XYZ file of C-alpha atoms in Angstrom:
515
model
C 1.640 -14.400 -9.660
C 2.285 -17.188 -6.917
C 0.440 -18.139 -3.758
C 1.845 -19.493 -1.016
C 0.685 -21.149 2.360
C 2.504 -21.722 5.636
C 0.438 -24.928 6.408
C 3.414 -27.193 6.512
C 1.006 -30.085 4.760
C -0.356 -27.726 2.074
C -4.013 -28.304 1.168
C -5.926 -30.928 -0.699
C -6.975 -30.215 -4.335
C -9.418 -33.144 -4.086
C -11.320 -31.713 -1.184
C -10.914 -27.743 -2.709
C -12.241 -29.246 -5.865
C -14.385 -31.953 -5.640
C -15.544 -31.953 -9.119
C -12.104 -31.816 -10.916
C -10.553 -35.639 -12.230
C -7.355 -36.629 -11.215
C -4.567 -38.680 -13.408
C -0.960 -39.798 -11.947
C -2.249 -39.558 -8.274
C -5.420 -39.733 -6.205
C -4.874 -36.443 -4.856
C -2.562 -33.529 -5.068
C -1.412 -31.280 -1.982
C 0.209 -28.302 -2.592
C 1.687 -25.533 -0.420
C 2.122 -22.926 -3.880
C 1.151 -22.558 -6.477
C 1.831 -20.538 -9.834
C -0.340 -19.127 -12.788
C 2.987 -17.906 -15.357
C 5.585 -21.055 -16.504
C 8.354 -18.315 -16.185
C 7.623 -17.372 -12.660
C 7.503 -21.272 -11.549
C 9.255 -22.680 -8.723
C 10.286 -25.785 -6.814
C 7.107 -28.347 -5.791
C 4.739 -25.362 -7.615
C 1.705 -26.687 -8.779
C 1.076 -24.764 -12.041
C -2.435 -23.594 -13.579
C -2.470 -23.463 -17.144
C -5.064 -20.609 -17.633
C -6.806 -19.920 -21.038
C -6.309 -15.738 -21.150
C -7.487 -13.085 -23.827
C -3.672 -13.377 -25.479
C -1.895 -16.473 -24.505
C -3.316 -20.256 -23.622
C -0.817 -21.587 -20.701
C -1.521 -25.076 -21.801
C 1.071 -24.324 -24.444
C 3.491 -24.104 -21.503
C 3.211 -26.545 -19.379
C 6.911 -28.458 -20.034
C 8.162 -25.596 -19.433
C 7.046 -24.871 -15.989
C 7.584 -28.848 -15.267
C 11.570 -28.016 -16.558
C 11.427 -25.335 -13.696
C 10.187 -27.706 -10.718
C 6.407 -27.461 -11.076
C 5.028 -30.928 -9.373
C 1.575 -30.841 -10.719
C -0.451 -29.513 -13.603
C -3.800 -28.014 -13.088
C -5.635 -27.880 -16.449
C -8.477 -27.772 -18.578
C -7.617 -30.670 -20.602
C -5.496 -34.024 -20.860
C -1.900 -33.587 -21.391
C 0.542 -35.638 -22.273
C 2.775 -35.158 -18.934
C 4.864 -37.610 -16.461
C 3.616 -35.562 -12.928
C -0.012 -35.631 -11.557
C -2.467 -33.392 -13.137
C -5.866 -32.402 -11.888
C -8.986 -31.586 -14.750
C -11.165 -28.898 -14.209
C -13.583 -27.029 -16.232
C -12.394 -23.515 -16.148
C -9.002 -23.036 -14.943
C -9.031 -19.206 -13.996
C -11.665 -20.279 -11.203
C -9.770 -22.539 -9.981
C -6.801 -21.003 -9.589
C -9.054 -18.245 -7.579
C -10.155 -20.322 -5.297
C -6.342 -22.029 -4.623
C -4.937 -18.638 -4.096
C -8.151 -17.712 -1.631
C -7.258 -21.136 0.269
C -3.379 -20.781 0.147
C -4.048 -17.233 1.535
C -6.065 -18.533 4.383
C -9.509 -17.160 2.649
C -9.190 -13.816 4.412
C -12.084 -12.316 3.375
C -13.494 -14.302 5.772
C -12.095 -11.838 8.687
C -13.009 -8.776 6.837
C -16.104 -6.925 6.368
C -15.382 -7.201 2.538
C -17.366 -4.944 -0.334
C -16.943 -5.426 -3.710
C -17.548 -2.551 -5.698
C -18.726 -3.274 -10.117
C -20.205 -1.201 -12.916
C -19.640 0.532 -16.123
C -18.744 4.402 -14.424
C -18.315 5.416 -10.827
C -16.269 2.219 -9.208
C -13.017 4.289 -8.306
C -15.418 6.780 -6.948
C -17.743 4.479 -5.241
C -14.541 3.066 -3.848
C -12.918 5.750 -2.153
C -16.134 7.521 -0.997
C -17.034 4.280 0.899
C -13.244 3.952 2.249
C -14.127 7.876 3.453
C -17.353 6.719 5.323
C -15.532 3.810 6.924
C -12.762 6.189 8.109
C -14.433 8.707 9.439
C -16.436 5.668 11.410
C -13.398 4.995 13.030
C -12.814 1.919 11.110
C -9.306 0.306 9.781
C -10.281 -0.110 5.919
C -8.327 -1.328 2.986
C -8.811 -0.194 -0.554
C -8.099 -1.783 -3.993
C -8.952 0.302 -6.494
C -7.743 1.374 -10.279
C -5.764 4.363 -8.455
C -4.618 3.257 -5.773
C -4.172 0.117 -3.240
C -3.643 0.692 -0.021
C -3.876 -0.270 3.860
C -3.114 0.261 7.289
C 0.628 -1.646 6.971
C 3.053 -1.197 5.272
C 4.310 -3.278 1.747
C 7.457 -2.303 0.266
C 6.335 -4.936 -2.452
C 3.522 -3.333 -4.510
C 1.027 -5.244 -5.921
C 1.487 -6.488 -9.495
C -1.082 -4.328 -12.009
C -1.278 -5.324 -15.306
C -2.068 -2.521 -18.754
C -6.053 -2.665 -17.823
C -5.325 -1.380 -14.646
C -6.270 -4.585 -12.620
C -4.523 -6.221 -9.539
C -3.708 -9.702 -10.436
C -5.265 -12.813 -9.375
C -2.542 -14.146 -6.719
C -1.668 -10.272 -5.502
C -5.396 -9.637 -4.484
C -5.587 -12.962 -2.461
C -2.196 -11.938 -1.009
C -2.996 -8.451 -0.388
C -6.376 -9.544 1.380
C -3.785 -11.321 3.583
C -1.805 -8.756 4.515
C -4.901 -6.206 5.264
C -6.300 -8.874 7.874
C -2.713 -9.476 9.179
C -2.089 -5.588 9.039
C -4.668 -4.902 11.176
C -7.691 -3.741 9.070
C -11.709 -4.594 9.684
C -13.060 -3.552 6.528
C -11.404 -4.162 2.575
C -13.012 -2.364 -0.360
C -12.283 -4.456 -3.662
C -13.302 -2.640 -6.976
C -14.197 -5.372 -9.717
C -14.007 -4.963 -13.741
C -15.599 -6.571 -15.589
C -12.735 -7.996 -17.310
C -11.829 -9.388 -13.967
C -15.447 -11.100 -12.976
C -15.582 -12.633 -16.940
C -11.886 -14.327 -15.583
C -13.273 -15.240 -12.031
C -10.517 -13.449 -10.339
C -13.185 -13.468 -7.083
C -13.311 -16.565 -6.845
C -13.154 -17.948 -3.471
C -13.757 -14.593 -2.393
C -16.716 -14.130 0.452
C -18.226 -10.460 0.090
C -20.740 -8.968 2.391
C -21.785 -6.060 -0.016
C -21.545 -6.142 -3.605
C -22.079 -2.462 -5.338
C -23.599 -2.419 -8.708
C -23.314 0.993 -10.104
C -24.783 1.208 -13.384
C -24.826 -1.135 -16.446
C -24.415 0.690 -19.600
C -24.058 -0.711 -23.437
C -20.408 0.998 -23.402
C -18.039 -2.005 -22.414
C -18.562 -4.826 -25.070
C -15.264 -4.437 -26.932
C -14.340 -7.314 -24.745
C -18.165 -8.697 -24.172
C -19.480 -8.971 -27.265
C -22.639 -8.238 -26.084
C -24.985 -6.278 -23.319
C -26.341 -9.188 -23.063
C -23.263 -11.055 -22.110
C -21.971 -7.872 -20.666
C -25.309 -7.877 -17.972
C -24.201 -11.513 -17.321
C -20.518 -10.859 -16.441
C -21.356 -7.764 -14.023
C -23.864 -9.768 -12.312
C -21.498 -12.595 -11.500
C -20.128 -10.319 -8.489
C -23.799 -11.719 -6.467
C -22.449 -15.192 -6.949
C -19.707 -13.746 -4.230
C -22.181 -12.608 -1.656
C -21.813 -14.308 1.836
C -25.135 -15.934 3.256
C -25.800 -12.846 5.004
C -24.614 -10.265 2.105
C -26.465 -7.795 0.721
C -26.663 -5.755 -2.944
C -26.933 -2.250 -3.543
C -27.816 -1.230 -7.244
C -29.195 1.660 -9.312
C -33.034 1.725 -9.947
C -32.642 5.090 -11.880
C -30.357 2.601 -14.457
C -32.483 1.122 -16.955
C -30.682 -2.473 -17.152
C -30.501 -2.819 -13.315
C -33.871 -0.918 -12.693
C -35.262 -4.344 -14.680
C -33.009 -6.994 -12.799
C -33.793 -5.629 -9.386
C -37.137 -7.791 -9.678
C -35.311 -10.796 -10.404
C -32.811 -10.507 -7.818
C -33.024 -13.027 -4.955
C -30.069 -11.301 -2.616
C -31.492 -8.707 -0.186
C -31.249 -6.106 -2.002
C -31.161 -2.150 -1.501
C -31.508 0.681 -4.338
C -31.201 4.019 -4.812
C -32.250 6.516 -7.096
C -32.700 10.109 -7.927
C -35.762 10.268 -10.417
C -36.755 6.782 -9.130
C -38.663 5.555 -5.714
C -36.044 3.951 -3.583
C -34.757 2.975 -0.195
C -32.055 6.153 -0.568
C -32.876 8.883 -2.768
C -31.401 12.587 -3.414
C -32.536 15.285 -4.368
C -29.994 18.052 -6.374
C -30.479 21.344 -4.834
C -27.516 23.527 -6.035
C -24.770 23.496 -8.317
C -22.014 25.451 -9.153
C -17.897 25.522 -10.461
C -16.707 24.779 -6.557
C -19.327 22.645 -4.918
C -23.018 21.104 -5.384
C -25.129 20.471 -2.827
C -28.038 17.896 -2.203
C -31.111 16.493 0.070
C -29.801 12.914 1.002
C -33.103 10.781 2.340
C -32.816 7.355 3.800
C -36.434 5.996 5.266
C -37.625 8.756 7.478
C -33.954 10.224 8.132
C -32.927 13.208 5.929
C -29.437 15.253 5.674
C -27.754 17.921 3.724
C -24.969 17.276 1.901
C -22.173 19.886 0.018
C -19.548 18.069 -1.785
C -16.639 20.158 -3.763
C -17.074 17.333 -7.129
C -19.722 18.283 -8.920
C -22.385 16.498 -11.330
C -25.410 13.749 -11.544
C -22.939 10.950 -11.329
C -21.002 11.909 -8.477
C -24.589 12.153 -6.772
C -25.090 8.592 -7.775
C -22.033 7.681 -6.810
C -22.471 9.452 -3.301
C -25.787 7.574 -3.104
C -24.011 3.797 -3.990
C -21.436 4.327 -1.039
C -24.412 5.867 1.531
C -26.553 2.918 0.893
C -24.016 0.168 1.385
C -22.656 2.245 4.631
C -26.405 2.541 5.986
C -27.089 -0.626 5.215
C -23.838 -2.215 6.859
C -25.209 -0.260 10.162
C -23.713 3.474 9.926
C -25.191 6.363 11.030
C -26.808 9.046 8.320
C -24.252 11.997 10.000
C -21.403 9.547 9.932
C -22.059 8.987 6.081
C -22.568 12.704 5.089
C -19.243 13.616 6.960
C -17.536 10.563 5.122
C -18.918 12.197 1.806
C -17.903 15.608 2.109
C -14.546 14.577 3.314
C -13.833 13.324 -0.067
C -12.434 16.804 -1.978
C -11.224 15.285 -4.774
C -10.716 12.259 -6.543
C -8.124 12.319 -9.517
C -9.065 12.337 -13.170
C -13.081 12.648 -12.042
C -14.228 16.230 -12.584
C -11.368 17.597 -10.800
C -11.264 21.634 -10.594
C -7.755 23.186 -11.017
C -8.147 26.153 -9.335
C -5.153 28.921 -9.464
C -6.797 31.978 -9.073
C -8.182 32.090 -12.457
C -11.475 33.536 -13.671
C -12.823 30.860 -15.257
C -12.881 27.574 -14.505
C -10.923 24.906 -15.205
C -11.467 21.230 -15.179
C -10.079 17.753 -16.014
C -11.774 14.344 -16.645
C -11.042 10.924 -18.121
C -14.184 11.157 -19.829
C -13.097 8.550 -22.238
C -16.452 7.464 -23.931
C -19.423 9.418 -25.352
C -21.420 8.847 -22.593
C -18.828 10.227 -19.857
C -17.970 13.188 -22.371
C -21.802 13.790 -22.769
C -22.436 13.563 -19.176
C -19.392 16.078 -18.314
C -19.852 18.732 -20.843
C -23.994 18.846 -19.897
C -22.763 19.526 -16.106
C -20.428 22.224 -17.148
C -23.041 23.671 -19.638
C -25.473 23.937 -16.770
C -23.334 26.017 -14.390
C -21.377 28.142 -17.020
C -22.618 31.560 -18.404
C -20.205 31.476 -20.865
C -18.965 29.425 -23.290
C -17.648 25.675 -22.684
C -13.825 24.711 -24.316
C -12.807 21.340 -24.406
C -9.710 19.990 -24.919
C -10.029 16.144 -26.066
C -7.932 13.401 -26.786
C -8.006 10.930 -29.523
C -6.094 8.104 -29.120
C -8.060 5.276 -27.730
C -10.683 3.290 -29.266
C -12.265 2.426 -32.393
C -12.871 4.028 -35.569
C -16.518 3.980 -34.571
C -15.752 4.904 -31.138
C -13.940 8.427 -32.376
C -16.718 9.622 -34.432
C -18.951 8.769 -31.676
C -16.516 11.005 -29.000
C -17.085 13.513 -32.044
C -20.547 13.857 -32.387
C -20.796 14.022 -27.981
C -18.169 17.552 -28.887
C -19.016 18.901 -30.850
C -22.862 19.180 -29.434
C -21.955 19.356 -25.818
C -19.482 22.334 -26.026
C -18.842 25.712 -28.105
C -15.027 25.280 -28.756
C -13.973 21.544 -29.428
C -10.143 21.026 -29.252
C -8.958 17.590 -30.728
C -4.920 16.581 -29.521
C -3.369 13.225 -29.912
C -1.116 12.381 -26.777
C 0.860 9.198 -27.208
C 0.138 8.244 -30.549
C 2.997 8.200 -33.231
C 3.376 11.156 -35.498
C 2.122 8.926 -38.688
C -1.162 8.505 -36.898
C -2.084 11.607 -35.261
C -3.861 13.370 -37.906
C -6.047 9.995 -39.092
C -6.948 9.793 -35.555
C -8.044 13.712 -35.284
C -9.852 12.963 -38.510
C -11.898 10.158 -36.923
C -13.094 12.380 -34.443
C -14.316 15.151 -37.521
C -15.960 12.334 -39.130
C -18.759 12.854 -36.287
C -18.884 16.382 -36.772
C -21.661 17.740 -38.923
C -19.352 20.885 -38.901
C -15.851 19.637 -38.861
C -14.807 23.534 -39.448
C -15.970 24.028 -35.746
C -13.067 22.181 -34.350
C -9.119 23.120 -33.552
C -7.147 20.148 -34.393
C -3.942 20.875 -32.060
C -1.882 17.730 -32.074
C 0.646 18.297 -29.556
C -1.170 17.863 -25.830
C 0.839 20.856 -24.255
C 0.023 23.144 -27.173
C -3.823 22.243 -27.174
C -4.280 22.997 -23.484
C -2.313 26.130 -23.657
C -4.202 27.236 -26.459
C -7.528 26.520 -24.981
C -6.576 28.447 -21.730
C -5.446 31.575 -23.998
C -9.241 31.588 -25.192
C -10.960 31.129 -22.481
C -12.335 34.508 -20.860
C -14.138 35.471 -17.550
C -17.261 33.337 -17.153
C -16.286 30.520 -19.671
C -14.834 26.745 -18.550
C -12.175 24.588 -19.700
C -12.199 20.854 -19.809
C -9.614 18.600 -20.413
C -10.555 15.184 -21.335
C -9.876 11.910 -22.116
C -6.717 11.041 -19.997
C -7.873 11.723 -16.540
C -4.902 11.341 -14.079
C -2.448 9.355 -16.495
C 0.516 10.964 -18.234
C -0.467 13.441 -20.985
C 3.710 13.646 -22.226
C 6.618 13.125 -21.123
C 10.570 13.337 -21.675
C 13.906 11.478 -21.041
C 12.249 7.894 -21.961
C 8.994 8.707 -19.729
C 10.851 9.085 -16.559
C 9.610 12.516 -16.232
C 5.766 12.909 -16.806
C 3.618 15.677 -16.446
C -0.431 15.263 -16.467
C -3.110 17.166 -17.985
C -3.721 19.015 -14.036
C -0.224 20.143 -13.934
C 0.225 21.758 -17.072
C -2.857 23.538 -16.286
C -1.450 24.113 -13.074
C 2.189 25.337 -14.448
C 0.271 27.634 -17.443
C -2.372 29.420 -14.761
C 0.784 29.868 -12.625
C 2.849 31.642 -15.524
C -0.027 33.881 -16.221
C -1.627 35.046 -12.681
C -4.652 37.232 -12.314
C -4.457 37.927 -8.780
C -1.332 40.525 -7.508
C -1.009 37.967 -4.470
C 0.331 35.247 -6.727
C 4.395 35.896 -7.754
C 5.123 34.072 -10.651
C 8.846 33.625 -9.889
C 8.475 32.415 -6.121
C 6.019 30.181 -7.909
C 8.170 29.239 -10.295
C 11.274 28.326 -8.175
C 8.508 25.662 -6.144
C 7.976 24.032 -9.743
C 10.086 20.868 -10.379
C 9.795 20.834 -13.620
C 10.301 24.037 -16.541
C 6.940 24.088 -19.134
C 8.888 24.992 -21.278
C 10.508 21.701 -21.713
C 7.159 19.910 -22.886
C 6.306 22.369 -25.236
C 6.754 21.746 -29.181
C-alpha cells in the first residue's frame, strides 16, 4: 500500500491540505508515502489510518524504526519527526495517493459505478458499450481489473473483494500511461464509508439501487443512504448521475439531488425506460426507449435486474454522447458474466443455472425469474455459510417459497458447524420436512441434477464464481459451474456428446471431490 511520485521535490502537505495543523515543521514534502508500518520505507511519510480491525496510531514507532520521516495522523503523538493533524486520516491518505499518482483521473473519462446489486454487472456492460465504441477502457471491478497494458504486478485485493487505496490510485496511473480514454471504477460501500475516492474526479457516478440489505457494517439505512451517496461528492463540475427511479430510496432522493441527473426505470416515467417483452432459459428480450429513439434488445442473461442493470450502463453511455445502436450492440455483446444467472448449458434437458444470490432479496429475485419461465418444477441448491443467524432463516423462508425442491449444503464451513448452520436455514421454514440437507457441496449438486427431469431448472446458489471445494491445501479448486459442467458431461443426453473424448479434455477427475 505505498504511493510514490517521480517529482524529484515531492509535494506539499500544507498546500494538499490546507486545513490539517502541523507540529515539528511548517510543512512536510513528501515523494511516498505508506498506509501499513510493516510495508514502510526510507523518507515514507506514514498515515496512521483508523480501520474496522486495527487503529495504525498504535504503530507509529514502528514505522518511524523503519525510516518513515513524517506522521500523518488524527491525533497528537508523542513523536521526535514532523507530524501533520487531520480530521479523518483515510481521506487524506486518498487524496496523497491521487496527488503522488499525478491525479489521473483527470485524463480519463472516469465512471464510478455504487449500489447494493448490479455493480459488477453495471461494470462490465458499460466496459462492453465503450468497446464496441471503439474506445480504450479500463475496468476495476470485484472480478476482475484490467486494461489495455500489461502489469505483471496485480493489484493488491483484500477478503471483501476491494482494490486497495494506494493500488487504485496506482492502477489509474498505469491505465492513462497504458494508453486508455475511459476507466470504469466499481465502489462498495465499504470503500466510500473509508473515502478510498478521495481525490478522485469522476464524470459519471452510477447509483444502482439502495436496498436495506448492507447494514452489517452500516448500522443503519439511514447511514447506509448516506455512505452510497458520498460517490456525488466525486463528480467533476461537469459530471453527471444516473440512478434508479423504479428504487424506492433513490426514487425519493432524485428530488433532492442537485447534480444533473438522469434516471431510468421500468414501471417508472424516466429519461430511459424498458419494456420486457420475452423471456425464456437462453435469452430475454426487451423495448429499450431513450427520448424519441427506440431499439430492440436480446441479451443471453436473463431477469428484471439484468434489465436494470442494462438500463444503468445505456443511460450513462447515452448520456456521455453514444449512439442508441452502439449501446444495444455493447449490451448484447455481453454473454455472460460469472456467478450472475449464468446458464450451464451441456446438452441437457433442463436447465441449469448458477448465482451468488447470497441474500434473500437476490435468492427471491432469482428463483421468481426461473419460476416464470419453467413449466416444471424449480431445484435449488443453496449454501449456508455466510451471514447471521437472522440472515439464514431469512435465506430460508426466500426457499423454501420461491422453489419446489430446496437443497441446503455447507461449503467451507468446518464439520462441527455444518449441521447448526443447515439448521438455521430450517428455522425459516414453516415446513422444514420440505428440504434435503446435503452437506457436502459436490454431493448436493449431484443430487439435485439426478432429480431434475425434462422441463424442470436447477439453481445453484450462494457462491457465484468462488470456489465451492477444493483439494491439496486449495491449490486445486473447482466451482459450482464446473461440477455442473463435469456431472452433465458424465451423463450426456445427446449421441453427439462422447463422454470419454470429453473426459480426456477434463483437467481434473470428479471423482476426486466427491465424499
Amino acid at each position: 500500500m505505498r504511493s510514490v511520485t517521480t517529482d524529484s521535490q515531492g509535494i506539499s502537505l500544507r498546500s494538499l491540505l490546507p486545513d490539517s495543523q502541523f507540529f515539528g515543521a511548517n510543512d512536510v514534502y513528501i515523494q511516498t508515502c505508506c498506509g501499513r508500518w510493516d510495508e514502510c520505507q526510507e523518507n515514507d511519510l506514514y498515515v496512521a489510518r483508523v480501520e474496522a480491525d486495527a487503529d495504525g496510531h498504535e504503530a507509529v514507532e514502528l514505522a518511524i524504526g523503519r525510516g518513515a520521516k513524517a506522521v500523518l495522523s488524527e491525533r497528537l503523538l508523542a513523536i521526535d519527526v514532523p507530524q501533520c493533524i487531520v480530521e479523518n486520516s483515510n481521506e487524506a491518505f486518498a487524496r496523497i495517493c491521487q496527488t503522488l499518482a499525478g491525479n489521473p483521473s483527470r485524463y480519463l473519462t472516469t465512471f464510478g459505478v455504487t449500489g447494493t446489486d448490479g455493480k459488477t454487472t453495471v461494470s462490465h456492460l458499460l466496459h462492453s458499450i465503450l468497446l464496441a465504441a471503439g474506445e480504450e477502457v479500463a475496468v476495476s471491478s470485484s472480478l476482475r481489473t484490467t486494461g489495455s497494458w500489461l502489469d505483471e504486478r496485480q493489484p493488491t485485493w483484500n477478503r471483501a473483494g476491494e482494490i486497495s487505496t494506494a493500488d487504485m490510485a496506482n492502477w489509474l496511473c498505469q491505465s492513462t500511461l497504458g494508453g486508455c480514454s475511459q476507466a470504469i471504477i466499481e465502489a462498495t460501500s465499504l470503500q466510500l464509508a473509508n473515502h478510498h475516492f478521495a481525490g478522485v474526479e469522476l464524470d459519471a457516478a452510477i447509483i444502482n439501487n439502495i436496498r436495506a440489505e448492507q447494514l452489517d457494517y452500516h448500522n443503519s439505512l439511514t447511514n447506509y443512504r448516506q455512505v452510497t451517496m458520498r460517490l456525488l461528492q466525486y463528480l467533476s463540475p461537469n459530471g453527471f448521475a444516473v440512478m434508479n427511479a423504479d428504487d424506492p430510496v433513490s426514487h425519493h432522493l432524485l428530488k433532492e439531488l442537485k447534480q444533473p441527473t438522469i434516471s431510468f426505470a421500468i414501471k417508472q416515467s424516466a429519461e430511459i425506460t424498458a419494456s420486457p417483452i420475452e423471456e425464456c432459459w437462453s435469452e430475454q428480450m426487451f423495448l429499450l426507449t431513450a427520448g424519441n429513439e427506440s431499439a430492440a434488445v436480446r441479451t443471453e442473461i436473463i431477469g428484471r435486474n439484468h434489465i436494470y442493470n442494462c438500463l444503468a450502463a445505456a443511460a450513462t453511455a447515452l448520456t456521455a454522447g453514444y449512439d442508441l445502436p452502439t449501446v444495444v450492440r455493447g449490451l448484447e455483446n455481453v454473454r455472460r458474466i460469472a456467478g450472475r444467472l449464468e446458464r450451464v448449458e451441456c446438452g441437457q434437458e433442463f436447465g441449469v443455472f448458477v448465482d451468488m444470490a447470497n441474500s434473500p432479496r437476490r435468492l427471491a429475485a432469482a428463483l421468481a425469474t426461473l419460476k416464470r419461465i419453467t413449466s416444471g418444477k424449480v431445484i435449488c441448491v443453496a449454501a449456508a455459510g455466510s451471514g447471521s443467524h437472522l440472515h439464514r432463516s431469512q435465506l430460508g423462508r426466500v426457499l423454501e417459497h420461491g422453489c419446489h425442491l430446496p437443497i441446503i449444503s455447507a461449503p467451507h464451513v468446518p464439520d462441527c458447524q455444518q449441521l447448526e448452520l443447515c439448521h438455521q436455514w430450517l428455522d425459516g421454514f414453516r415446513n422444514p420436512a420440505s428440504a434435503r440437507i446435503i452437506r457436502h457441496r459436490v454431493t448436493a449438486i449431484e443430487w439435485a441434477l439426478q432429480k431434475a427431469k425434462p422441463g424442470d431448472c436447477v439453481i445453484i446458489t450462494g457462491l457465484g464464481d468462488n470456489a465451492a471445494c477444493s483439494l491439496d491445501d486449495g491449490r486445486w479448486q473447482l466451482t459450482d459451474r464446473e461440477i455442473c459442467q463435469a456431472w452433465l458431461y458424465e451423463h450426456p443426453v445427446s449421441p453427439l456428446i462422447n463422454p470419454k473424448s470429453i473426459a480426456k479434455k477434463q483437467p481434473f477427475r470428479l471423482d476426486d471431490f466427491r465424499c
